[in-house]
CSV table of C-alpha atoms in Angstrom, one decimal:
chain,number,residue,atom,x,y,z
V,1,UNK,CA,121.3,96.2,96.8
V,2,UNK,CA,122.5,99.1,99.1
V,3,UNK,CA,124.4,97.9,102.1
V,4,UNK,CA,121.9,99.7,104.8
V,5,UNK,CA,119.1,97.2,103.3
V,6,UNK,CA,121.6,94.1,103.6
V,7,UNK,CA,122.5,95.1,107.7
V,8,UNK,CA,118.7,95.5,107.9
V,9,UNK,CA,118.1,92.7,107.2
V,10,UNK,CA,120.2,90.4,108.8
V,11,UNK,CA,119.3,92.7,112.3
V,12,UNK,CA,115.2,91.5,111.0
V,13,UNK,CA,116.9,87.9,110.8
V,14,UNK,CA,118.8,87.6,113.8
V,15,UNK,CA,116.1,89.2,116.0
V,16,UNK,CA,113.6,86.3,114.5
V,17,UNK,CA,116.2,84.0,115.9
V,18,UNK,CA,116.5,85.6,119.4
V,19,UNK,CA,112.5,85.8,119.9
V,20,UNK,CA,111.1,83.7,122.2
V,21,UNK,CA,109.4,80.9,121.3
V,22,UNK,CA,105.7,81.8,121.6
V,23,UNK,CA,104.4,80.2,125.0
V,24,UNK,CA,101.2,77.0,124.9
V,25,UNK,CA,99.5,78.4,128.0
V,26,UNK,CA,99.8,82.2,127.1
V,27,UNK,CA,95.9,83.5,127.8
V,28,UNK,CA,93.1,83.6,124.2
V,29,UNK,CA,95.0,80.9,122.5
V,30,UNK,CA,93.0,79.8,119.5
V,31,UNK,CA,94.4,75.8,119.5
V,32,UNK,CA,93.6,73.3,121.1
V,33,UNK,CA,90.8,74.6,118.9
V,34,UNK,CA,88.3,72.0,121.2
V,35,UNK,CA,88.1,72.1,125.1
V,36,UNK,CA,88.8,68.0,125.6
V,37,UNK,CA,91.7,64.6,124.8
V,38,UNK,CA,90.4,64.3,121.1
V,39,UNK,CA,92.1,62.5,117.8
V,40,UNK,CA,91.7,61.7,114.3
V,41,UNK,CA,89.5,64.4,114.0
V,42,UNK,CA,87.4,64.5,110.4
V,43,UNK,CA,85.5,67.7,109.2
V,44,UNK,CA,83.0,68.8,107.2
V,45,UNK,CA,81.0,72.1,106.8
V,46,UNK,CA,76.6,71.6,105.9
V,47,UNK,CA,73.8,74.6,106.0
V,48,UNK,CA,75.8,77.2,108.0
V,49,UNK,CA,77.7,74.7,110.4
V,50,UNK,CA,80.5,73.1,110.7
V,51,UNK,CA,80.7,69.5,112.6
V,52,UNK,CA,84.3,67.5,114.3
V,53,UNK,CA,84.0,63.8,114.7
V,54,UNK,CA,87.2,62.5,116.8
V,55,UNK,CA,87.9,59.7,118.7
V,56,UNK,CA,87.3,60.6,122.5
V,57,UNK,CA,90.1,60.2,124.8
V,58,UNK,CA,92.2,57.9,125.9
V,59,UNK,CA,92.7,54.9,123.2
V,60,UNK,CA,88.4,55.7,122.4
V,61,UNK,CA,85.2,55.4,123.8
V,62,UNK,CA,82.0,53.3,123.3
V,63,UNK,CA,81.0,56.6,120.8
V,64,UNK,CA,82.5,58.5,118.6
V,65,UNK,CA,82.6,62.2,120.1
V,66,UNK,CA,80.4,65.0,118.0
V,67,UNK,CA,81.6,69.0,117.9
V,68,UNK,CA,79.3,71.7,116.1
V,69,UNK,CA,79.7,75.3,115.6
V,70,UNK,CA,78.0,77.8,113.4
V,71,UNK,CA,81.8,80.3,114.1
V,72,UNK,CA,84.5,77.5,114.3
V,73,UNK,CA,85.1,78.4,117.3
V,74,UNK,CA,82.7,78.3,120.1
V,75,UNK,CA,82.1,74.9,120.0
V,76,UNK,CA,79.3,72.0,121.2
V,77,UNK,CA,79.5,68.8,122.0
V,78,UNK,CA,77.4,65.7,121.6
V,79,UNK,CA,77.6,61.6,120.8
V,80,UNK,CA,75.8,59.8,117.6
V,81,UNK,CA,73.6,57.7,118.5
V,82,UNK,CA,75.7,55.3,116.2
V,83,UNK,CA,78.3,54.4,115.5
V,84,UNK,CA,78.5,52.6,119.3
V,85,UNK,CA,80.6,49.9,120.7
V,86,UNK,CA,78.0,47.9,121.0
V,87,UNK,CA,76.1,48.8,117.5
V,88,UNK,CA,79.0,48.5,115.1
V,89,UNK,CA,81.0,44.9,116.2
V,90,UNK,CA,81.6,41.9,115.0
V,91,UNK,CA,83.1,38.3,116.5
V,92,UNK,CA,86.8,39.3,115.5
V,93,UNK,CA,86.1,43.7,116.0
V,94,UNK,CA,88.7,42.7,119.0
V,95,UNK,CA,87.9,45.3,121.7
V,96,UNK,CA,89.4,48.4,120.9
V,97,UNK,CA,86.8,50.6,120.9
V,98,UNK,CA,85.1,53.0,118.4
V,99,UNK,CA,87.4,55.5,116.9
V,100,UNK,CA,89.3,57.8,113.5
V,101,UNK,CA,86.1,58.6,111.8
V,102,UNK,CA,85.6,59.8,107.6
V,103,UNK,CA,83.1,61.9,107.2
V,104,UNK,CA,82.2,63.2,103.1
V,105,UNK,CA,78.7,63.9,101.4
V,106,UNK,CA,78.3,61.1,98.2
V,107,UNK,CA,76.9,61.9,94.6
V,108,UNK,CA,73.7,60.5,95.7
V,109,UNK,CA,73.4,63.8,98.3
V,110,UNK,CA,73.7,61.8,101.7
V,111,UNK,CA,76.0,61.6,103.8
V,112,UNK,CA,78.5,58.5,104.9
V,113,UNK,CA,80.9,57.8,107.7
V,114,UNK,CA,83.9,55.0,107.5
V,115,UNK,CA,84.6,54.6,111.6
V,116,UNK,CA,86.9,52.3,113.0
V,117,UNK,CA,85.7,50.1,115.3
V,118,UNK,CA,88.0,47.6,116.6
V,119,UNK,CA,90.8,46.3,113.6
V,120,UNK,CA,87.9,46.6,111.5
V,121,UNK,CA,85.6,49.2,109.4
V,122,UNK,CA,82.4,50.1,109.3
V,123,UNK,CA,80.0,52.1,107.1
V,124,UNK,CA,77.1,54.3,108.1
V,125,UNK,CA,74.3,56.6,106.4
V,126,UNK,CA,73.0,59.8,107.2
V,127,UNK,CA,70.2,62.8,105.6
V,128,UNK,CA,73.2,65.3,107.1
V,129,UNK,CA,76.0,65.5,109.5
V,130,UNK,CA,73.7,66.1,111.9
V,131,UNK,CA,71.8,62.8,111.4
V,132,UNK,CA,70.2,60.3,112.4
V,133,UNK,CA,73.0,57.9,111.7
V,134,UNK,CA,72.6,54.1,111.6
V,135,UNK,CA,74.2,51.4,109.9
V,136,UNK,CA,74.6,51.2,106.3
V,137,UNK,CA,75.8,47.2,105.9
V,138,UNK,CA,73.2,45.5,107.2
V,139,UNK,CA,74.4,45.4,110.6
V,140,UNK,CA,78.6,43.8,109.5
V,141,UNK,CA,81.9,45.9,108.7
V,142,UNK,CA,82.6,47.6,105.1
V,143,UNK,CA,86.5,45.8,106.1
V,144,UNK,CA,86.9,42.7,108.2
V,145,UNK,CA,90.3,42.3,111.1
V,146,UNK,CA,90.8,38.9,108.1
V,147,UNK,CA,90.3,41.2,105.3
V,148,UNK,CA,94.8,41.5,105.4
V,149,UNK,CA,95.6,40.7,109.3
V,150,UNK,CA,99.1,40.5,109.4
V,151,UNK,CA,98.1,45.0,109.1
V,152,UNK,CA,95.4,46.9,110.8
V,153,UNK,CA,92.1,47.9,109.4
V,154,UNK,CA,92.0,50.9,110.3
V,155,UNK,CA,92.1,54.4,110.3
V,156,UNK,CA,89.9,54.2,106.6
V,157,UNK,CA,89.3,57.6,104.5
V,158,UNK,CA,86.7,58.6,102.0
V,159,UNK,CA,87.5,60.7,98.9
V,160,UNK,CA,84.8,61.8,96.5
V,161,UNK,CA,86.5,63.2,92.7
V,162,UNK,CA,85.2,66.0,91.3
V,163,UNK,CA,82.6,64.1,89.1
V,164,UNK,CA,81.9,62.0,92.6
V,165,UNK,CA,83.6,59.2,91.9
V,166,UNK,CA,84.8,57.8,95.6
V,167,UNK,CA,87.5,56.1,96.8
V,168,UNK,CA,88.3,54.6,100.2
V,169,UNK,CA,92.1,54.5,101.8
V,170,UNK,CA,93.0,52.9,105.0
V,171,UNK,CA,95.7,50.9,106.4
V,172,UNK,CA,98.0,51.0,109.2
V,173,UNK,CA,100.2,48.2,110.9
V,174,UNK,CA,100.9,46.6,114.2
V,175,UNK,CA,102.5,47.1,117.2
V,176,UNK,CA,104.0,50.7,115.1
V,177,UNK,CA,105.2,49.2,113.0
V,178,UNK,CA,105.5,47.8,108.9
V,179,UNK,CA,101.9,50.0,107.9
V,180,UNK,CA,100.7,49.5,104.7
V,181,UNK,CA,97.5,51.5,103.1
V,182,UNK,CA,95.1,50.3,100.9
V,183,UNK,CA,92.5,51.7,98.3
V,184,UNK,CA,89.4,50.7,96.5
V,185,UNK,CA,86.8,53.1,93.9
V,186,UNK,CA,83.8,52.8,96.3
V,187,UNK,CA,80.4,51.7,93.3
V,188,UNK,CA,77.9,55.2,94.0
V,189,UNK,CA,75.8,52.9,97.4
V,190,UNK,CA,79.6,54.0,99.1
V,191,UNK,CA,79.0,50.5,100.3
V,192,UNK,CA,80.2,48.2,97.4
V,193,UNK,CA,83.5,47.8,96.0
V,194,UNK,CA,84.4,48.3,92.3
V,195,UNK,CA,87.0,47.1,91.5
V,196,UNK,CA,89.9,44.6,94.2
V,197,UNK,CA,91.3,46.5,97.0
V,198,UNK,CA,94.9,48.2,96.1
V,199,UNK,CA,98.3,48.2,98.1
V,200,UNK,CA,99.2,51.4,96.8
V,201,UNK,CA,102.3,52.6,100.4
V,202,UNK,CA,104.5,55.3,99.6
V,203,UNK,CA,107.3,55.4,101.5
V,204,UNK,CA,107.8,56.3,105.2
V,205,UNK,CA,104.1,55.8,105.9
V,206,UNK,CA,102.6,54.1,109.0
V,207,UNK,CA,99.0,54.9,108.8
V,208,UNK,CA,96.1,58.0,109.1
V,209,UNK,CA,95.3,58.4,105.3
V,210,UNK,CA,94.3,61.6,103.5
V,211,UNK,CA,93.8,61.7,100.0
V,212,UNK,CA,93.3,65.8,98.8
V,213,UNK,CA,93.8,66.8,95.0
V,214,UNK,CA,96.1,69.9,93.9
V,215,UNK,CA,95.7,70.6,90.2
V,216,UNK,CA,96.2,66.8,88.1
V,217,UNK,CA,97.6,65.6,90.8
V,218,UNK,CA,96.2,63.6,93.6
V,219,UNK,CA,98.2,63.6,96.7
V,220,UNK,CA,98.5,61.0,99.1
V,221,UNK,CA,98.9,63.0,103.4
V,222,UNK,CA,99.6,60.0,106.1
V,223,UNK,CA,100.8,59.8,110.0
V,224,UNK,CA,104.6,58.2,110.8
V,225,UNK,CA,105.6,57.4,113.9
V,226,UNK,CA,104.6,56.7,116.8
V,227,UNK,CA,101.9,58.9,118.7
V,228,UNK,CA,102.5,58.2,122.0
V,229,UNK,CA,105.6,59.3,122.6
V,230,UNK,CA,107.3,62.9,119.9
V,231,UNK,CA,108.1,60.4,117.0
V,232,UNK,CA,104.2,60.7,115.0
V,233,UNK,CA,104.5,63.5,111.9
V,234,UNK,CA,102.4,64.3,108.6
V,235,UNK,CA,104.3,63.6,105.9
V,236,UNK,CA,102.8,63.5,101.9
V,237,UNK,CA,102.9,61.7,98.4
V,238,UNK,CA,102.2,62.8,94.7
V,239,UNK,CA,100.9,60.6,92.2
V,240,UNK,CA,99.2,61.3,89.2
V,241,UNK,CA,95.9,59.0,90.0
V,242,UNK,CA,93.7,58.2,92.8
V,243,UNK,CA,96.2,54.6,92.9
V,244,UNK,CA,99.3,56.2,92.5
V,245,UNK,CA,102.4,55.1,92.5
V,246,UNK,CA,103.0,57.6,95.1
V,247,UNK,CA,105.8,59.4,95.4
V,248,UNK,CA,106.6,61.1,98.5
V,249,UNK,CA,106.9,64.7,97.9
V,250,UNK,CA,109.8,67.4,98.9
V,251,UNK,CA,109.5,69.5,102.0
V,252,UNK,CA,108.7,66.0,103.9
V,253,UNK,CA,107.4,65.5,106.5
V,254,UNK,CA,105.8,68.3,106.6
V,255,UNK,CA,104.4,68.7,109.8
V,256,UNK,CA,106.9,67.1,113.4
V,257,UNK,CA,107.4,67.6,116.7
V,258,UNK,CA,108.2,71.0,117.8
V,259,UNK,CA,109.9,71.1,121.4
V,260,UNK,CA,110.3,74.7,121.0
V,261,UNK,CA,107.3,75.2,120.4
V,262,UNK,CA,105.5,73.0,122.8
V,263,UNK,CA,103.6,71.5,119.3
V,264,UNK,CA,104.8,67.2,120.0
V,265,UNK,CA,103.6,64.1,118.0
V,266,UNK,CA,101.1,66.6,115.6
V,267,UNK,CA,99.5,64.2,113.1
V,268,UNK,CA,96.4,61.8,111.2
V,269,UNK,CA,95.1,64.6,110.4
V,270,UNK,CA,92.1,66.7,107.7
V,271,UNK,CA,92.8,68.7,105.5
V,272,UNK,CA,90.1,71.6,104.6
V,273,UNK,CA,89.1,74.6,102.2
V,274,UNK,CA,87.6,78.1,103.7
V,275,UNK,CA,87.5,79.3,101.0
V,276,UNK,CA,90.5,78.6,98.8
V,277,UNK,CA,92.4,78.3,101.5
V,278,UNK,CA,93.4,75.2,103.3
V,279,UNK,CA,94.1,74.6,107.4
V,280,UNK,CA,95.2,71.0,108.4
V,281,UNK,CA,93.3,69.6,111.5
V,282,UNK,CA,95.1,67.8,113.1
V,283,UNK,CA,95.5,66.3,117.0
V,284,UNK,CA,99.1,66.3,119.6
V,285,UNK,CA,99.6,65.0,122.5
V,286,UNK,CA,98.0,67.6,125.7
V,287,UNK,CA,100.1,70.4,127.2
V,288,UNK,CA,102.2,69.8,129.8
V,289,UNK,CA,103.7,67.0,128.1
V,290,UNK,CA,104.8,64.2,129.0
V,291,UNK,CA,102.8,63.8,132.2
V,292,UNK,CA,105.0,62.7,135.2
V,293,UNK,CA,103.3,59.4,136.5
V,294,UNK,CA,100.5,59.4,134.0
V,295,UNK,CA,100.7,56.9,131.5
V,296,UNK,CA,97.6,57.3,129.4
V,297,UNK,CA,97.3,58.4,125.5
V,298,UNK,CA,95.7,62.4,126.0
V,299,UNK,CA,95.7,64.1,122.7
V,300,UNK,CA,93.6,67.0,121.7
V,301,UNK,CA,93.7,68.9,118.2
V,302,UNK,CA,94.6,71.6,116.8
V,303,UNK,CA,94.3,73.9,113.4
V,304,UNK,CA,96.8,75.9,110.7
V,305,UNK,CA,96.7,76.6,107.7
V,306,UNK,CA,98.4,74.6,105.0
V,307,UNK,CA,100.1,75.5,101.1
V,308,UNK,CA,98.9,73.0,98.8
V,309,UNK,CA,100.4,73.8,95.2
V,310,UNK,CA,99.1,72.5,92.0
V,311,UNK,CA,101.7,70.7,91.5
V,312,UNK,CA,101.4,68.9,94.4
V,313,UNK,CA,104.2,69.9,96.7
V,314,UNK,CA,103.4,70.7,99.6
V,315,UNK,CA,105.2,74.0,102.2
V,316,UNK,CA,106.3,73.2,105.7
V,317,UNK,CA,103.3,74.1,108.3
V,318,UNK,CA,104.8,76.3,111.0
V,319,UNK,CA,102.1,74.8,114.2
V,320,UNK,CA,100.3,77.4,116.4
V,321,UNK,CA,98.8,77.7,119.8
V,322,UNK,CA,97.6,81.1,118.6
V,323,UNK,CA,96.2,80.3,115.3
V,324,UNK,CA,93.6,82.7,114.6
V,325,UNK,CA,91.9,80.9,111.3
V,326,UNK,CA,90.7,83.1,108.2
V,327,UNK,CA,86.6,82.8,107.5
V,328,UNK,CA,86.0,82.0,111.2
V,329,UNK,CA,85.7,84.4,113.9
V,330,UNK,CA,89.0,84.9,115.5
V,331,UNK,CA,87.8,85.1,118.9
V,332,UNK,CA,85.9,82.6,121.3
V,333,UNK,CA,83.0,84.4,122.6
V,334,UNK,CA,83.7,85.8,126.3
V,335,UNK,CA,82.1,85.8,129.8
V,336,UNK,CA,82.1,88.8,131.8
V,337,UNK,CA,85.6,89.7,133.1
V,338,UNK,CA,85.8,88.2,135.8
V,339,UNK,CA,89.2,87.4,138.7
V,340,UNK,CA,88.9,83.9,139.6
V,341,UNK,CA,90.8,82.2,142.7
V,342,UNK,CA,90.2,78.5,144.5
V,343,UNK,CA,93.0,76.4,145.6
V,344,UNK,CA,94.9,74.3,142.8
V,345,UNK,CA,97.1,71.0,142.4
V,346,UNK,CA,100.0,72.5,141.3
V,347,UNK,CA,101.0,76.2,140.3
V,348,UNK,CA,100.4,74.2,136.1
V,349,UNK,CA,96.2,74.1,137.3
V,350,UNK,CA,96.6,77.6,138.9
V,351,UNK,CA,92.8,78.8,139.4
V,352,UNK,CA,93.2,82.1,136.4
V,353,UNK,CA,93.0,78.7,134.0
V,354,UNK,CA,89.7,78.5,133.9
V,355,UNK,CA,88.8,82.1,133.1
V,356,UNK,CA,91.8,82.2,129.7
V,357,UNK,CA,90.4,81.3,127.2
V,358,UNK,CA,93.0,78.6,126.2
V,359,UNK,CA,92.2,74.8,125.6
V,360,UNK,CA,95.5,74.0,126.3
V,361,UNK,CA,95.1,75.0,130.4
V,362,UNK,CA,92.9,73.7,133.0
V,363,UNK,CA,92.3,74.6,136.7
V,364,UNK,CA,92.1,71.3,138.9
V,365,UNK,CA,91.6,71.8,142.8
V,366,UNK,CA,93.9,71.1,145.0
V,367,UNK,CA,93.7,67.6,147.1
V,368,UNK,CA,92.6,67.2,150.8
V,369,UNK,CA,90.8,70.7,149.6
V,370,UNK,CA,87.1,71.9,149.5
V,371,UNK,CA,87.2,72.0,145.9
V,372,UNK,CA,85.8,75.4,144.7
V,373,UNK,CA,86.5,77.9,142.2
V,374,UNK,CA,85.5,81.7,143.5
V,375,UNK,CA,84.6,84.0,140.8
V,376,UNK,CA,84.7,87.5,141.8
V,377,UNK,CA,82.9,90.4,139.1
V,378,UNK,CA,84.2,93.4,140.8
V,379,UNK,CA,81.2,94.9,141.4
V,380,UNK,CA,77.9,94.0,142.0
V,381,UNK,CA,75.8,93.0,138.8
V,382,UNK,CA,73.8,90.9,136.5
V,383,UNK,CA,74.8,87.6,135.4
V,384,UNK,CA,72.4,85.8,133.1
V,385,UNK,CA,73.7,82.0,132.9
V,386,UNK,CA,77.0,80.0,133.6
V,387,UNK,CA,78.8,77.7,131.0
V,388,UNK,CA,81.2,75.0,133.0
V,389,UNK,CA,83.3,73.3,129.8
V,390,UNK,CA,84.6,70.3,131.9
V,391,UNK,CA,87.4,67.8,132.0
V,392,UNK,CA,86.2,65.2,129.8
V,393,UNK,CA,83.0,66.3,127.9
V,394,UNK,CA,81.3,62.8,127.8
V,395,UNK,CA,81.6,62.1,131.3
V,396,UNK,CA,79.3,63.2,134.6
V,397,UNK,CA,80.0,65.9,137.3
V,398,UNK,CA,77.8,67.2,140.0
V,399,UNK,CA,78.6,71.0,139.9
V,400,UNK,CA,77.1,73.2,141.8
V,401,UNK,CA,77.1,77.5,141.6
V,402,UNK,CA,76.6,79.6,145.4
V,403,UNK,CA,76.5,83.7,145.0
V,404,UNK,CA,77.4,85.8,147.0
V,405,UNK,CA,77.3,90.0,147.2
V,406,UNK,CA,79.4,90.4,149.8
V,407,UNK,CA,82.1,87.2,149.2
V,408,UNK,CA,80.3,86.2,153.3
V,409,UNK,CA,76.7,85.3,152.4
V,410,UNK,CA,76.1,82.5,150.1
V,411,UNK,CA,73.1,81.1,149.0
V,412,UNK,CA,72.9,78.3,146.2
V,413,UNK,CA,72.2,79.0,142.7
V,414,UNK,CA,72.6,76.7,140.3
V,415,UNK,CA,72.9,72.7,140.6
V,416,UNK,CA,73.0,70.0,138.3
V,417,UNK,CA,73.6,65.8,139.2
V,418,UNK,CA,75.5,64.1,136.8
V,419,UNK,CA,76.0,66.9,134.0
V,420,UNK,CA,77.6,66.6,131.2
V,421,UNK,CA,78.7,67.2,127.8
V,422,UNK,CA,80.2,71.0,126.0
V,423,UNK,CA,79.7,73.2,127.2
V,424,UNK,CA,77.5,72.6,130.6
V,425,UNK,CA,74.8,75.3,131.1
V,426,UNK,CA,73.2,77.0,134.2
V,427,UNK,CA,70.9,78.6,134.0
V,428,UNK,CA,71.1,81.5,137.0
V,429,UNK,CA,69.6,85.2,136.3
V,430,UNK,CA,70.1,86.6,139.0
V,431,UNK,CA,72.8,90.2,141.1
V,432,UNK,CA,75.5,89.2,142.8
V,433,UNK,CA,79.4,89.6,142.8
V,434,UNK,CA,81.0,86.1,144.0
V,435,UNK,CA,80.1,82.8,142.3
V,436,UNK,CA,81.3,79.7,143.8
V,437,UNK,CA,81.6,76.9,141.7
V,438,UNK,CA,81.8,73.4,143.4
V,439,UNK,CA,83.2,70.3,141.3
V,440,UNK,CA,83.4,66.6,142.0
V,441,UNK,CA,87.6,66.3,143.3
V,442,UNK,CA,90.1,66.1,141.1
V,443,UNK,CA,88.2,67.4,138.4
V,444,UNK,CA,89.7,69.7,135.9
V,445,UNK,CA,87.8,72.7,134.4
V,446,UNK,CA,88.9,74.3,131.4
V,447,UNK,CA,86.8,76.6,131.3
V,448,UNK,CA,84.1,78.7,133.1
V,449,UNK,CA,82.2,81.4,131.3
V,450,UNK,CA,79.7,84.0,132.8
V,451,UNK,CA,77.3,85.9,130.3
């Protein structure tokens, strides 16, 4: 090996060491994948569409969030009719909301959702991932709170083996300690236990189990730490059967806080494949973090490539902000180029953040001023529609758009009261150079696109 080659390698390593950490607020970043505060994702693909189901932050809602996409980059939000806190509750379920869904396709061809409501696990079924979803267990929990009252009966994840046999994993701890993982084989109806549940808790387990198969091995991945702080992480353990015993693998944890990259508390994940390539879909703290004067737990969904070997080992994940996931389109749909201006609450939430194609950043209007965001297209041209992604997809907003040719004379061209969803679509079919968006005071805007 030549001296010149060794010098080149050393120079490359030094350059990599000196390279600045990637920015979390760069334009066009692919992570977060979704525009909103969400956690505990489950992802499936069917009929040419992707479906992501997730907890709505902070700490769940009366419904789940469901996001659909044909290309894996442009997502639309809705809420399934089931589960809801009102429809999936029992005298022992507690006050906690709907959270942590797991969706799988069974051998019988139907889709099943296992979801936490309070401290209990409920199960529903549907003919397709889009629904309609309905309770599948006679209006009662599949796993009641009193099954093991010393632990949290949440975070159920179903695994369907190569032969169609299904297993259900679940369990967490109380007060952020002493998590336990349980597993039971399911009968073909997907709502009955085939045998007694077993405790298969691996080392350093807290919650969020997710089983994958690697060669002849069964790999249990799971979360450890506290999601409200910076200690949450993903670990894994390897077993020879779906019941283990599970031994923690080398390089565990595989995904952890990386403050140099502004990645805080990644965890409660799902693993999926695009072709042969596996990926990890997970939540992490929204940015900037910590939020001064705000103790709400607000998380966002990210995705990164994963390497799983046939011996069950998993390589450490480098969490990214600009992930362009193979098998998905590289970029989200872009609107007309515009320059955005508007008074902002601070420098981090400037007007340009509503047009940077980055779901980690948003514009928040300044207090005490009219909450107006002005778009300059550079010249008079035709605008057919506006798409608006507000900070909370499940909340209602009163929004309006005015248009102008010269920036002085304005006319209202669209208005919608109680608008919700993501994106909010406002038909325009107008000719103008300037558009002015009005939102409620304090309301955040992830992206405002014009087409």
